[in-house]
PDB file of C-alpha atoms and ligand atoms in Angstrom:
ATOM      1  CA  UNK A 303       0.000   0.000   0.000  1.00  0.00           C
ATOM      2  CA  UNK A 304       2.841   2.591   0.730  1.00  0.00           C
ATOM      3  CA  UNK A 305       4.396   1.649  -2.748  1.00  0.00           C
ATOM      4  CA  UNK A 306       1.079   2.366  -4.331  1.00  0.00           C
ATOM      5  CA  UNK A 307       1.017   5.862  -2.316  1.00  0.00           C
ATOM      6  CA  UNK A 308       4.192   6.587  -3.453  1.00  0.00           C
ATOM      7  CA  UNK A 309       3.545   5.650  -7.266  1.00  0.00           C
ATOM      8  CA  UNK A 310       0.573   7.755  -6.926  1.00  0.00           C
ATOM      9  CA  UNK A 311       2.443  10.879  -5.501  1.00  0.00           C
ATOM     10  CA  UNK A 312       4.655  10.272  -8.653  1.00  0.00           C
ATOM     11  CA  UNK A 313       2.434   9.910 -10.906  1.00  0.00           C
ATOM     12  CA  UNK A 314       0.802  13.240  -9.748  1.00  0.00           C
ATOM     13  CA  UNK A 315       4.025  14.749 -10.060  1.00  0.00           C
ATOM     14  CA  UNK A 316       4.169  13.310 -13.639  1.00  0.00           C
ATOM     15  CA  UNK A 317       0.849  14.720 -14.319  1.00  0.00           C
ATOM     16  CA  UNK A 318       1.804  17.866 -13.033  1.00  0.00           C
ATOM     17  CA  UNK A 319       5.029  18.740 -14.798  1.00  0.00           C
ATOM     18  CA  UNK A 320       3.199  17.554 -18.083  1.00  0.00           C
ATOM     19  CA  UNK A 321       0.426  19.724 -17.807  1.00  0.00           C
ATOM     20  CA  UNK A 322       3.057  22.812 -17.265  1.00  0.00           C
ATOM     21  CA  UNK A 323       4.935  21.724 -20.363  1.00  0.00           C
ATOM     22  CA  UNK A 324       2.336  21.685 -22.383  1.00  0.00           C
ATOM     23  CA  UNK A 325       0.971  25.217 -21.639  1.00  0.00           C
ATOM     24  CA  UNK A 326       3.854  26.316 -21.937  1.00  0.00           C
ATOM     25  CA  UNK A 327       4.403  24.470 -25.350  1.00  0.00           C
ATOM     26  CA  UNK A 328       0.894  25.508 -26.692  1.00  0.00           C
ATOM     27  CA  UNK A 329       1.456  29.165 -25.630  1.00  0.00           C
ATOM     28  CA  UNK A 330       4.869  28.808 -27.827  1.00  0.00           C
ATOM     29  CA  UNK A 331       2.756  27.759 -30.224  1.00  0.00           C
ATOM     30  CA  UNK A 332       0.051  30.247 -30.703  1.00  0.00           C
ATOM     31  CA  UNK A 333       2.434  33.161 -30.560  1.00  0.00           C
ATOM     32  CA  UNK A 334       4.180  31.596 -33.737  1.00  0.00           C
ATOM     33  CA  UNK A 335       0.507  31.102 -35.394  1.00  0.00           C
ATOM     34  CA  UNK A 336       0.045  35.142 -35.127  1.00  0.00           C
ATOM     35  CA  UNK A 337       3.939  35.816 -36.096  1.00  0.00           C
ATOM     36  CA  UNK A 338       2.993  33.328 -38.881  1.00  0.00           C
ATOM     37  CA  UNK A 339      -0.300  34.915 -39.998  1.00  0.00           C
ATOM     38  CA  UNK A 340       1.253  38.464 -39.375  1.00  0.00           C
ATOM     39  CA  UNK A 341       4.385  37.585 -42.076  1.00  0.00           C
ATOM     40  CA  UNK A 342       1.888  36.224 -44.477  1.00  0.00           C
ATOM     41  CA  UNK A 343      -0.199  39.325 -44.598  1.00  0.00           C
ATOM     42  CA  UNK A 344       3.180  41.600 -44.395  1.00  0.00           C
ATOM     43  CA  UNK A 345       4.835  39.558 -47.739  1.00  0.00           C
ATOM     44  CA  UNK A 346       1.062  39.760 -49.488  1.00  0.00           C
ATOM     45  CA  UNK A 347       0.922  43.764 -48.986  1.00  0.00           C
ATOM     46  CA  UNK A 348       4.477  43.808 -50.269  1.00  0.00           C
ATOM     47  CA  UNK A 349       3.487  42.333 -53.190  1.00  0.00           C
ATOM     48  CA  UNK A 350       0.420  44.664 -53.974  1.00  0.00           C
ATOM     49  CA  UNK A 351       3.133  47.788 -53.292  1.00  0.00           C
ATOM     50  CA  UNK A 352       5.293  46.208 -55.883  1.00  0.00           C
ATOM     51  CA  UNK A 353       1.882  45.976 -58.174  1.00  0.00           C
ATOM     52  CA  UNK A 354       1.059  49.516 -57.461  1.00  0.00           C
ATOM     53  CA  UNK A 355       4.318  50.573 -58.040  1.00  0.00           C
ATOM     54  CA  UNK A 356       4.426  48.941 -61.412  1.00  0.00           C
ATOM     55  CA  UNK A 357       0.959  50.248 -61.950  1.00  0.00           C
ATOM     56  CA  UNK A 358       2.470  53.602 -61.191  1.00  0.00           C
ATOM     57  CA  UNK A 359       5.668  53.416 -63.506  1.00  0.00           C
ATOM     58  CA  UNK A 360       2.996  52.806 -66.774  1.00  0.00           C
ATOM     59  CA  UNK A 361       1.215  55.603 -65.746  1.00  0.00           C
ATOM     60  CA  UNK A 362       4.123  57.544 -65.955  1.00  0.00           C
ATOM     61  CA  UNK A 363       5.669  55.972 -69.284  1.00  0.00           C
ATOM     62  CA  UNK A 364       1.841  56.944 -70.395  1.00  0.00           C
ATOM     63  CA  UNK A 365       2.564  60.819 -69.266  1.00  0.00           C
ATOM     64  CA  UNK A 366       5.782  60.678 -71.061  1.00  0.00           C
ATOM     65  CA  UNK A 367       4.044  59.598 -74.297  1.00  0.00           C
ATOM     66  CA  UNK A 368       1.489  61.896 -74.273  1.00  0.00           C
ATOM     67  CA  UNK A 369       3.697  64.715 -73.580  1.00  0.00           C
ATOM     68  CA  UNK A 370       5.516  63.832 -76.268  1.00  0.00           C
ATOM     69  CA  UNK A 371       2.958  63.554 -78.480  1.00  0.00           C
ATOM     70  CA  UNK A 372       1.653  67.131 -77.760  1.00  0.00           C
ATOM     71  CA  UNK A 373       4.758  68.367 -78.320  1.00  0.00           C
ATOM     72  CA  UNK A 374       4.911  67.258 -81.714  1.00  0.00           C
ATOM     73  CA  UNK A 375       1.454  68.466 -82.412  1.00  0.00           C
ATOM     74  CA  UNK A 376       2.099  71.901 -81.091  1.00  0.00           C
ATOM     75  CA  UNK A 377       4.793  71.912 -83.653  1.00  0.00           C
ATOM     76  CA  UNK A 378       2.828  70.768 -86.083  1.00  0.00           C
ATOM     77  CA  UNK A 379       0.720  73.671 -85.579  1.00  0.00           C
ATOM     78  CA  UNK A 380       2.834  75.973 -87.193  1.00  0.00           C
ATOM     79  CA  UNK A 381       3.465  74.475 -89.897  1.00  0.00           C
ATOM     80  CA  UNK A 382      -0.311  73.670 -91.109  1.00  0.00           C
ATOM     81  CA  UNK A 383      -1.557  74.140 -94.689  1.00  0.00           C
ATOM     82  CA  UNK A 384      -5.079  74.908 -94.424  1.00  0.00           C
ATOM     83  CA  UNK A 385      -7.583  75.820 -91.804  1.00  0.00           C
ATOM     84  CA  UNK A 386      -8.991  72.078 -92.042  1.00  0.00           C
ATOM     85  CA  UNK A 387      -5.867  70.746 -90.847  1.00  0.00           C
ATOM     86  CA  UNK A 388      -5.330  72.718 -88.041  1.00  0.00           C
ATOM     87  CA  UNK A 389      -8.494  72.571 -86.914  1.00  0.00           C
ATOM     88  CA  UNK A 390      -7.581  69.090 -86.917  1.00  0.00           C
ATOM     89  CA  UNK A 391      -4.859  69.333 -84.875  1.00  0.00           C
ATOM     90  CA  UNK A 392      -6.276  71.358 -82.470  1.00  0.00           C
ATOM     91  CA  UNK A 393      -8.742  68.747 -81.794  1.00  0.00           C
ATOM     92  CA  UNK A 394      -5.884  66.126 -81.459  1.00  0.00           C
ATOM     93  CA  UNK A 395      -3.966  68.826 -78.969  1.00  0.00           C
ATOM     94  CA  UNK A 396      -7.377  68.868 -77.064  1.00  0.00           C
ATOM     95  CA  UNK A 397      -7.862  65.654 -76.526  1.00  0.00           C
ATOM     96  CA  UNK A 398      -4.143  64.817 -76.046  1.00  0.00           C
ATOM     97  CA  UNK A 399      -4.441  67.579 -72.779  1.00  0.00           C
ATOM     98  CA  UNK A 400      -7.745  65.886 -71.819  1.00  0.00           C
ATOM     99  CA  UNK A 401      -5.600  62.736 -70.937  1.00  0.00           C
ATOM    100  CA  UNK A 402      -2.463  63.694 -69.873  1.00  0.00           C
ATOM    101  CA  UNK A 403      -4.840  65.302 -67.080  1.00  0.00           C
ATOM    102  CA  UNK A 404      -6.401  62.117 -66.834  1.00  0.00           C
ATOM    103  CA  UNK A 405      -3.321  60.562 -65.804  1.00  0.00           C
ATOM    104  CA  UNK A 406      -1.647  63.178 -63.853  1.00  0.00           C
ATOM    105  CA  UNK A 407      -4.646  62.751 -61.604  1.00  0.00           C
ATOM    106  CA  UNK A 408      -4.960  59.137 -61.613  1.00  0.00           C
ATOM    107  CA  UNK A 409      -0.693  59.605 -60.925  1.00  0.00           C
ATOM    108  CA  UNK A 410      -1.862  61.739 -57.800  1.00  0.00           C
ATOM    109  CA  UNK A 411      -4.325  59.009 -56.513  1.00  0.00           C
ATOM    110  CA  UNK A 412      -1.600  55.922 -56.760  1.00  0.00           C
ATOM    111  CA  UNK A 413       0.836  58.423 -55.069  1.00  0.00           C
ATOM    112  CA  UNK A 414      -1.435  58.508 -52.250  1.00  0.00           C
ATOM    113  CA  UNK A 415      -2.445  54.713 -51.738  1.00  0.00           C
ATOM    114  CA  UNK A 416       1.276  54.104 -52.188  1.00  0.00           C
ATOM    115  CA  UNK A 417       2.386  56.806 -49.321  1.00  0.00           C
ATOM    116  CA  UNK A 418      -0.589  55.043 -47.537  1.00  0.00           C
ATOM    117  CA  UNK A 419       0.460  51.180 -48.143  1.00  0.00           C
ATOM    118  CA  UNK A 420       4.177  52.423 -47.437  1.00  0.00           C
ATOM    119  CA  UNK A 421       3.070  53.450 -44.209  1.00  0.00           C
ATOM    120  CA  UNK A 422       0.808  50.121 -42.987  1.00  0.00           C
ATOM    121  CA  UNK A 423       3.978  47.864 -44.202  1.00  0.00           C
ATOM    122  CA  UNK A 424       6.172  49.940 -42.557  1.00  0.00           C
ATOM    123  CA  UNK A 425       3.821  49.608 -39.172  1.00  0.00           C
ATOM    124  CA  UNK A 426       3.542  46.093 -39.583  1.00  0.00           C
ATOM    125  CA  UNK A 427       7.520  45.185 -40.329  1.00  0.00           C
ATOM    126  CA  UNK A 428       7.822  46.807 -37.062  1.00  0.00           C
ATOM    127  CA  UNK A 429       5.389  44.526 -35.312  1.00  0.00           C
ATOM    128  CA  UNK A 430       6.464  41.402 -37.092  1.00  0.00           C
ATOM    129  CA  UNK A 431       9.937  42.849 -35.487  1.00  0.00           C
ATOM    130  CA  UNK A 432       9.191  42.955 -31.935  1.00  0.00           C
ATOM    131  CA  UNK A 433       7.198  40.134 -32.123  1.00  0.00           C
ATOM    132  CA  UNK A 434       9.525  38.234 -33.343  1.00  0.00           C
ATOM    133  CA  UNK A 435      12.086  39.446 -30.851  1.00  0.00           C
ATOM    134  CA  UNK A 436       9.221  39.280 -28.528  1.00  0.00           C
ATOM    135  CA  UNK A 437       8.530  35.023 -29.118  1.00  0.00           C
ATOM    136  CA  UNK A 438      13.273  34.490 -29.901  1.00  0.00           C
ATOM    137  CA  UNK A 439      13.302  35.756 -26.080  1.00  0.00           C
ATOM    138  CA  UNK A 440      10.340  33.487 -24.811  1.00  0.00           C
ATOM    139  CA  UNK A 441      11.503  30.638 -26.844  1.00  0.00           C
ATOM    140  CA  UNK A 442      14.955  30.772 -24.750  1.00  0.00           C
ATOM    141  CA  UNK A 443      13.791  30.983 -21.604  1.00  0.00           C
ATOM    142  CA  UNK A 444      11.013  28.186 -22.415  1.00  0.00           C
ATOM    143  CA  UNK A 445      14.060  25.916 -23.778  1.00  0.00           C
ATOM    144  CA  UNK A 446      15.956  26.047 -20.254  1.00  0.00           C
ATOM    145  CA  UNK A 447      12.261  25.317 -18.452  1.00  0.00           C
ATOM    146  CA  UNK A 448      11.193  22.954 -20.869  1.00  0.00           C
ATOM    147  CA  UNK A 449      14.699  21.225 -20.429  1.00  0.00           C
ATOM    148  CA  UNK A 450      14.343  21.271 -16.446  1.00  0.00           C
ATOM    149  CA  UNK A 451      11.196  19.557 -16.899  1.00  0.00           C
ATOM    150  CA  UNK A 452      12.239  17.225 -19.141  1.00  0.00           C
ATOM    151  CA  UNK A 453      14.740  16.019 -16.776  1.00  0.00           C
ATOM    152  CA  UNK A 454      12.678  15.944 -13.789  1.00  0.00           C
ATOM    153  CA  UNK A 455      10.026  13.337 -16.039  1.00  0.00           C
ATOM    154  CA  UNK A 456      12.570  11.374 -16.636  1.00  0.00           C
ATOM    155  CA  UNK A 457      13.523  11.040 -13.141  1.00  0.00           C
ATOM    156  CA  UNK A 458      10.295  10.435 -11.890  1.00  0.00           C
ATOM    157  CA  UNK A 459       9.737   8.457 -14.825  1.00  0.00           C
ATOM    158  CA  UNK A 460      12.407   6.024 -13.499  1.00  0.00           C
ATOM    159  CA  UNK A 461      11.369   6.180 -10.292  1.00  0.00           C
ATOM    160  CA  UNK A 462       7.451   5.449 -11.336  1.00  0.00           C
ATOM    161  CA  UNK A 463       8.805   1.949 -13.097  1.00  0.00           C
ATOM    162  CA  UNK A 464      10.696   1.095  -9.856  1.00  0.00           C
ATOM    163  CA  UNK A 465       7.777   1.921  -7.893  1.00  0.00           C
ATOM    164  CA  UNK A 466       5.315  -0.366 -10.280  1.00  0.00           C
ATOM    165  CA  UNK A 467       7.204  -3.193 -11.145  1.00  0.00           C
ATOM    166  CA  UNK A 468       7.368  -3.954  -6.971  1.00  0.00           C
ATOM    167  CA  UNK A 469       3.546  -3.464  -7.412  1.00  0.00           C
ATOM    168  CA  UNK A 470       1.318  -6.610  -7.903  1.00  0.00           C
ATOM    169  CA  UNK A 471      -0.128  -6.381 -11.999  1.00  0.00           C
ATOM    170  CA  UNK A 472      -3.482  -7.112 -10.379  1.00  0.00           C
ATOM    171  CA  UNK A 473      -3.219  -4.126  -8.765  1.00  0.00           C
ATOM    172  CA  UNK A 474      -1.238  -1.902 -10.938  1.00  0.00           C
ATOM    173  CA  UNK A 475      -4.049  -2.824 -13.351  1.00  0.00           C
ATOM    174  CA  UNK A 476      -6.872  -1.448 -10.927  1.00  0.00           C
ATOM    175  CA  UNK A 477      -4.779   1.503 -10.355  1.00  0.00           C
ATOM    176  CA  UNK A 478      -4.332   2.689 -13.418  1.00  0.00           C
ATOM    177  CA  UNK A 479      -8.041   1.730 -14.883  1.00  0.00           C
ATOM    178  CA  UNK A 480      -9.299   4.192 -12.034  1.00  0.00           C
ATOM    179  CA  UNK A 481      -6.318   6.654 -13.323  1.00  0.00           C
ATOM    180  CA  UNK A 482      -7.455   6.802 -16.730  1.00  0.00           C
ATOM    181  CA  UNK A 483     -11.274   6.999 -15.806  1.00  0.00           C
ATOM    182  CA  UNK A 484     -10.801   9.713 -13.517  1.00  0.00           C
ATOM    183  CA  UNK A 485      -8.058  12.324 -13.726  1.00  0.00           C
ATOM    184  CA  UNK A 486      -6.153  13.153 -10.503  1.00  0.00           C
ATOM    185  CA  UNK A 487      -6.199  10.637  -7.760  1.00  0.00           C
ATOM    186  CA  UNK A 488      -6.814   6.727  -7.924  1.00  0.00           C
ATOM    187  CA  UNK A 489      -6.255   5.783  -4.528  1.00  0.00           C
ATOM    188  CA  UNK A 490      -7.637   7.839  -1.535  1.00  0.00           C
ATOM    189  CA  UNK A 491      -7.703   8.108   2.211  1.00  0.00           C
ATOM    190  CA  UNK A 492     -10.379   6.518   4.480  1.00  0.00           C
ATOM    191  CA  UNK A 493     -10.697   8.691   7.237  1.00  0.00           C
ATOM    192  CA  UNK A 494     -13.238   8.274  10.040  1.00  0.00           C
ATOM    193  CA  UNK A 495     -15.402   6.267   8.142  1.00  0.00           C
ATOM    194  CA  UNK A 496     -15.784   8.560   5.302  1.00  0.00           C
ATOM    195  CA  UNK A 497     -14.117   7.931   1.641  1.00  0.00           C
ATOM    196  CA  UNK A 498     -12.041  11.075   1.093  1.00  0.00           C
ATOM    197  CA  UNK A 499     -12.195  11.134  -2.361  1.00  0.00           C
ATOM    198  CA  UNK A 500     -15.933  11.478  -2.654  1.00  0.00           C
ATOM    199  CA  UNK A 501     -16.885  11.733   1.184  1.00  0.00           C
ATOM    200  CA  UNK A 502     -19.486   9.460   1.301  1.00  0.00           C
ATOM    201  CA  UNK A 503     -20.183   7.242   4.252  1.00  0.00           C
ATOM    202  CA  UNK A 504     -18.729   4.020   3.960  1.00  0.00           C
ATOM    203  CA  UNK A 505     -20.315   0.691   5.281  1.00  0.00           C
ATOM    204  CA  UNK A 506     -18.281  -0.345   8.348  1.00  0.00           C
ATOM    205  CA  UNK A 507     -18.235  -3.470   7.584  1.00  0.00           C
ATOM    206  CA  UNK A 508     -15.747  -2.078   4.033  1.00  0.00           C
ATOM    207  CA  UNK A 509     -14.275   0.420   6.537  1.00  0.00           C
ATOM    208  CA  UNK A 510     -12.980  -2.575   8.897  1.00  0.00           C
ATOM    209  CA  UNK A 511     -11.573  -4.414   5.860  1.00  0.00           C
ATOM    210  CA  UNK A 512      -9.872  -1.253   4.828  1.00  0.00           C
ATOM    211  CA  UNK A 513      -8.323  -0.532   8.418  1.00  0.00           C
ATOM    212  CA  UNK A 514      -7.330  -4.104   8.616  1.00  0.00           C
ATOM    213  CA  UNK A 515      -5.450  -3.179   5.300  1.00  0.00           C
ATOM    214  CA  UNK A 516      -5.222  -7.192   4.282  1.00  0.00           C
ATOM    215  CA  UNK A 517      -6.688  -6.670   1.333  1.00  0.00           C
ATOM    216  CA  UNK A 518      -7.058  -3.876  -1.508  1.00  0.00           C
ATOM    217  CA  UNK A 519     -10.865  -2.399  -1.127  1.00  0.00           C
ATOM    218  CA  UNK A 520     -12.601   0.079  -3.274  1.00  0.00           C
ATOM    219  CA  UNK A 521     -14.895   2.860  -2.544  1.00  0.00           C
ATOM    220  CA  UNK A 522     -18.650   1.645  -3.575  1.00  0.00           C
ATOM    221  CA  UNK A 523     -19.645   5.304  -4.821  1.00  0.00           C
ATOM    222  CA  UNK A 524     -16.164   6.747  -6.325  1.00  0.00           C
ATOM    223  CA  UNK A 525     -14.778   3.062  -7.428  1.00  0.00           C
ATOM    224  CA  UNK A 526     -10.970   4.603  -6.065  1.00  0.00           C
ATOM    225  CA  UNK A 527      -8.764   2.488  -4.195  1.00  0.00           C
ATOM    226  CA  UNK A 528      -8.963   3.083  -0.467  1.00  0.00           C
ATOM    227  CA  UNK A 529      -6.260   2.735   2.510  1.00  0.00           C
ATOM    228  CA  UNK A 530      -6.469   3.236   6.028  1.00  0.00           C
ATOM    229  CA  UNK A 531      -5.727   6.831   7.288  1.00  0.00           C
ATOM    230  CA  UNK A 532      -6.008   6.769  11.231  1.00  0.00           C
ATOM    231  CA  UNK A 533      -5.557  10.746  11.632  1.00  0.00           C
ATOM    232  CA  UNK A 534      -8.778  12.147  13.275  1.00  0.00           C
ATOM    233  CA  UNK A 535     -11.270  13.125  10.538  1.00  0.00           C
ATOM    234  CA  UNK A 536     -10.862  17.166   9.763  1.00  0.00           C
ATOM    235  CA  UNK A 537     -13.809  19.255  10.248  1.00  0.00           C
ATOM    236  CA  UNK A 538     -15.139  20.714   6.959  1.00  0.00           C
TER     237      UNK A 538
HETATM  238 ZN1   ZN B 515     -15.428   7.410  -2.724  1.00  0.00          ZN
END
C-alpha cells in the first residue's frame, strides 16, 4: 500500500510537470501562429506595393508619351496648310491635354495609396519585429524550463517503473483503470469512516476491511482504491 502511495504521488508529479509543459508548449505555439499569420499578410501587402508601383511606372511611361505627343502636335501647328488641318490638330492637342490630365490625376491618386500602403507595411515590419524578438526571447527561456522539466520526467519516470514493477499487476491494473477513468487521484484516504475522495459514508463493515489493510478495497460510490488513514477526521 505505501508503494502504491508513493507511485501515486509520482504519478501526480508526472501529471503535473506535463500539464506545465504543455501550456507552456501551446502558448509557444500560438504566438508563432500570429507571427505566422502576421508575415503572411506583411509579404502579401508587399506584393500589392510592388503591383502599385508597377501600376504607377505605366502611368508615368503613359505621361511621357502623351507629352511627347503634344509636343509634336504643337509643332505641327505651325506648320499647317489649311484651316482644315489645323483645326484638326487642335482637336488632337485637345484631346491629347484631356488625358495627360487624366493621368496626372490618376498619378496623384496611386501616389497617395502608395504613401498610404508604405506606411501600414512599414507599421507592420515593425510589429512582425518585436514580435519576433518578442517570441526568440520566450523561446529561450522556455528551452531552459522545458529542459528542467524534461529532466525531472525522466527522473520520476524512473522512479514510477521502480515503484510499479514492486507493485502486484493485479493491482497496478486497478490503479491505473481508475487513473485513466478519472483524472487526478486513484487511490484515496479513508478517514473516520468517510471515503475522502468522494466523502461518502462508507459501510463499516468495508471500513474494517480497509483498516485491517489485508486486502485492496474500493470505494462503492467513487470506485478509487482506499487505505487506512487513522488521523482524526478534519472538520469541513
Ligand atoms: Zn469514494
Amino acid at each position: 500500500m505505501d508503494l502504491l502511495i508513493e507511485l501515486q504521488t509520482i504519478d501526480l508529479e508526472l501529471d503535473d510537470i506535463t500539464q506545465q509543459k504543455d501550456e507552456i508548449q501551446s502558448r509557444l505555439d500560438e504566438n508563432k501562429a500570429v507571427l505566422d499569420r502576421l508575415v503572411g499578410e506583411l509579404s502579401k501587402q508587399k506584393e500589392e506595393l510592388d503591383e502599385i508601383r508597377t501600376m504607377r511606372n505605366q502611368k508615368r511611361d503613359e505621361l511621357g508619351e502623351v507629352q511627347d505627343s503634344l509636343k509634336d502636335r504643337k509643332k505641327r501647328l505651325l506648320n499647317v496648310g489649311s484651316q482644315k488641318e489645323y483645326n484638326a490638330v487642335e482637336k488632337e492637342i485637345e484631346a491629347l491635354q484631356k488625358s495627360a490630365e487624366q493621368t496626372e490625376e490618376e498619378l496623384l491618386q496611386l501616389a497617395e495609396v502608395l504613401e498610404s500602403n508604405e506606411g501600414q507595411i512599414s507599421q507592420k515590419e515593425k510589429m512582425t519585429k518585436e514580435l519576433g524578438d518578442g517570441i526568440a526571447q520566450e523561446e529561450a527561456a522556455a528551452a531552459d524550463k522545458l529542459g528542467e522539466f524534461d529532466a525531472k520526467i525522466k527522473k520520476l519516470t524512473k522512479r514510477t517503473d521502480q515503484a510499479r514493477s514492486e507493485v502486484s499487476k493485479r493491482v497496478l491494473h486497478t490503479y491505473d483503470f481508475i487513473r485513466s477513468k478519472r483524472p487526478g487521484l486513484a487511490l484515496v484516504a479513508a478517514r473516520g469512516g468517510h471515503c475522502t475522495g468522494c466523502f461518502m459514508a462508507l459501510p463499516p463493515q468495508l471500513y474494517i476491511q480497509v483498516q485491517r489493510g489485508e486486502t485492496l478495497e474500493r470505494c462503492e460510490n467513487c470506485q478509487r482504491l482506499l487505505y487506512f488513514d487513522e488521523s482524526p477526521a478534519e472538520e469541513a
